[in-house]
Amino acid sequence: MASKRDPKYPTQPAPTNEVLPKDPIAPGGERHQQAKGRDDGLTTSQGGPVATNQNLATAGKRGPALLQDHVFRDKIFHFDHERIPERVVHARGSGAHGVFETYESLEDITCADIFARAGEKTEVFVRFSTVAGNKGSFDLARDVRGFAVKFYTQEGNWDLVGNNIPVFFIQDAFKFPDLVHAVKEAPDRGFPQAQSAHDNFWDFVSLMPESTHMLLWAMSDRGIPRSFRFMEGFGVHSYKFVNAKGEARFVKFHWKPLQGLQSVTWPEALSINGADPDFHRRDLWDSIQAGDFPEWELGVQVFDDEFADSFDFDVLDPTKLIPEELVPVRPIGKMTLNRTVASHFDETEQVAFMTQNIVRGIDFSDDPLLQGRNFSYLDTQLKRLGSTNFTQLPVNSPRCPVANFHRDGHMQTDLHTGRASYEPNSWTGDERGPRESEELGLRFEQQEVSGAKHQARAESFADHYSQAHQFWISQTEVEQQHIVAAFTFELSKCEVPQIRTRMLGNLRNVDEALAQRVADGLGMELPGASKPAVAPRKDLPASDALSILKNGPKDFKGRKLGLVVGEKTDADALKALVDAVIGAGGMVEVITPTVGGAKLSDGSQQPGAQFIKGTKAALYDAVALLVTEQAAVELADLPEARDFVTEAHVNCKFVGWNPEAKPLAVASGVEPDKGWVDLADAKAAVKAFGKLRFWERDVTAPAK
Ligand code: HDD
């Protein structure tokens, strides 16, 4: 054979509803077995059995080390080279494997093979990420989240490299390095890390009014999701679907979590970052390991040139969205994440996403941000992974055959045979090698293009504020209050007053009340409005799809209860509560005074998953206090127990309790209200937990 690369791993899934083949690198898989070494014996990289993994060879018992200790050299050499450059953005990520199932054939609008057959299952790999922080930063930074999906389709890999926010900060890729430099650590001092609450970021965005719409999203609770499982994903750009007749339509991609939308509050985010910096990463891992597989529906907004021409904004402008009320999102398939990674580095770190990885039937639009991205992602993979052969890494390797005349390069792992590495050639049979195919190959839409070379932004991109206003009026009162608080917090960290003033001037173009409330929070006079490129519109209707709270969950499924238990807790009441939570599809973490657990009323020992001094209420979706009066009095003496109750209360969580827990509530300085539900009826309590927050309590909201 000239150059055909067989699917390396795993073999291509059959186009049926069968379950996917076992991944060879998963535990127990063929390659995993190989990696374990000969009969579980330790070997060098060359496969030689190792006699000692403890001591250097030395001359004499206490003498100098011998240069000849090749086993030591092999080990240290590899260790010294373990690190690769982290991603310049989206460095901190969490990956998982899964499957995508197509609902129905979309042949009328796209010839993409993945959408050709109802019920088709396609293997996927997903990587969620924060954007600004380094690899070792914390999960609950206020930040955008990356939502990148690699579909291993039968006609090649398709990467949908999106975010949890449907718009972007900038309109043109030319500005991307500036944006990233502004939000990352200041180059002189190397901080602040993983946050946008600093002068450089707000200096830049206040000078770039096109960022304003995205800023509203980032300052909303979208910037602090409860976990990856509870957030939407968006392809952001307008792409195109092209059918077999060559007809093209615009398409925007949406991921909708079947778990519902959910975020934490800002004080909780601060608390979680200290208590569990891996909160999101752990949540994804734990839920998949527990068999509670997160699911998202992929939906599309499909529209033609006629709609694009009639729409209020340019569909090529990535700072704009198309309201779902105007073009409904059509669900076209479901993704289920059903397998954790076997190795964080091998898979999550080495996975290479690229917007230019499209397949036949999907095409780019002329969005200048997308066009620039298509150039950038390939570059970055070479920098990170060190070889043009990164596509041969298992996580990047297509599951369909690969056949071309690419040759050599660092770390080539394919074994190419035959003498022809060029075409045309006149060899035959296996020596001939692959050929292009007019019928099967990807062809771009045959689009007419005209006009002089141009180096300026199109006028159709000039409106920077109208959709920001639309986003603002689409939020509930609670969500608006959180946006005000976020702007106030972030701008309060800007040391240079002019930056705050400039930003307030921009916010006046979004909404006068918003700007005034932020100015009040900062204790500043409201400056004049900045001059917009075009007058913002205030007549766009509110869109419910833009609010998290209007799209929350309906029950406690997939959520976690933090259940405080003490000495002599009623064993029957405990069982009833745990059964009710599990019956509702939720999880329970039992918190006891010490991690050794507590002795229940029936004399049995209840182990603790956490002890009260080692956890925080912010880590749970609801909390419950199931304790005797004596235990409540003892807990009331512990500052950590009081903090636990106070944190749950002020963040509007539902608190399940029995009246005996009152001394703990009193000592915590909180007044039980209707959000405190009696555990006597466990099922009713769990039903209340499913509402997630008792917002009526919001003690941080300004008095009306
Ligand atoms: Fe990007 C990574 C999403 C604009 C250049 N980007 C990266 C990742 C996501 C996004 C999710 C992480 C992928 C992974 O998990 O490995 N990026 C976006 C979205 C954008 C966007 C939704 C706007 C709509 N990005 C953007 C621009 C450029 C880049 C305009 C450059 C011109 N992005 C990169 C990059 C990264 C990257 C430098 C860093 C690591 C990587 O690619 O693999 O090339």
Short mmCIF file of C-alpha atoms in Angstrom, two decimals, residues 14 97 101 196 211 213 264 286 322 427 431 440 494 556 564 582 625:
data_model
loop_
_atom_site.label_atom_id
_atom_site.label_comp_id
_atom_site.label_asym_id
_atom_site.label_seq_id
_atom_site.Cartn_x
_atom_site.Cartn_y
_atom_site.Cartn_z
CA ALA A 14 -20.48 0.94 12.35
CA HIS A 97 -15.62 11.09 25.84
CA GLU A 101 -26.81 10.68 18.14
CA SER A 196 -10.65 40.16 34.61
CA SER A 211 -16.96 44.27 23.63
CA HIS A 213 -22.49 43.02 24.55
CA VAL A 264 -23.50 29.87 41.49
CA ASP A 286 -17.92 12.38 39.51
CA ILE A 322 -29.98 35.96 16.46
CA TRP A 427 2.08 3.07 -10.50
CA GLU A 431 1.67 1.40 -5.12
CA LEU A 440 -16.70 12.73 -2.17
CA CYS A 494 -9.46 49.19 38.76
CA PHE A 556 -33.19 17.99 41.94
CA VAL A 564 -25.29 17.62 58.18
CA ILE A 582 -31.64 9.47 45.34
CA LEU A 625 -29.49 19.95 59.04
#
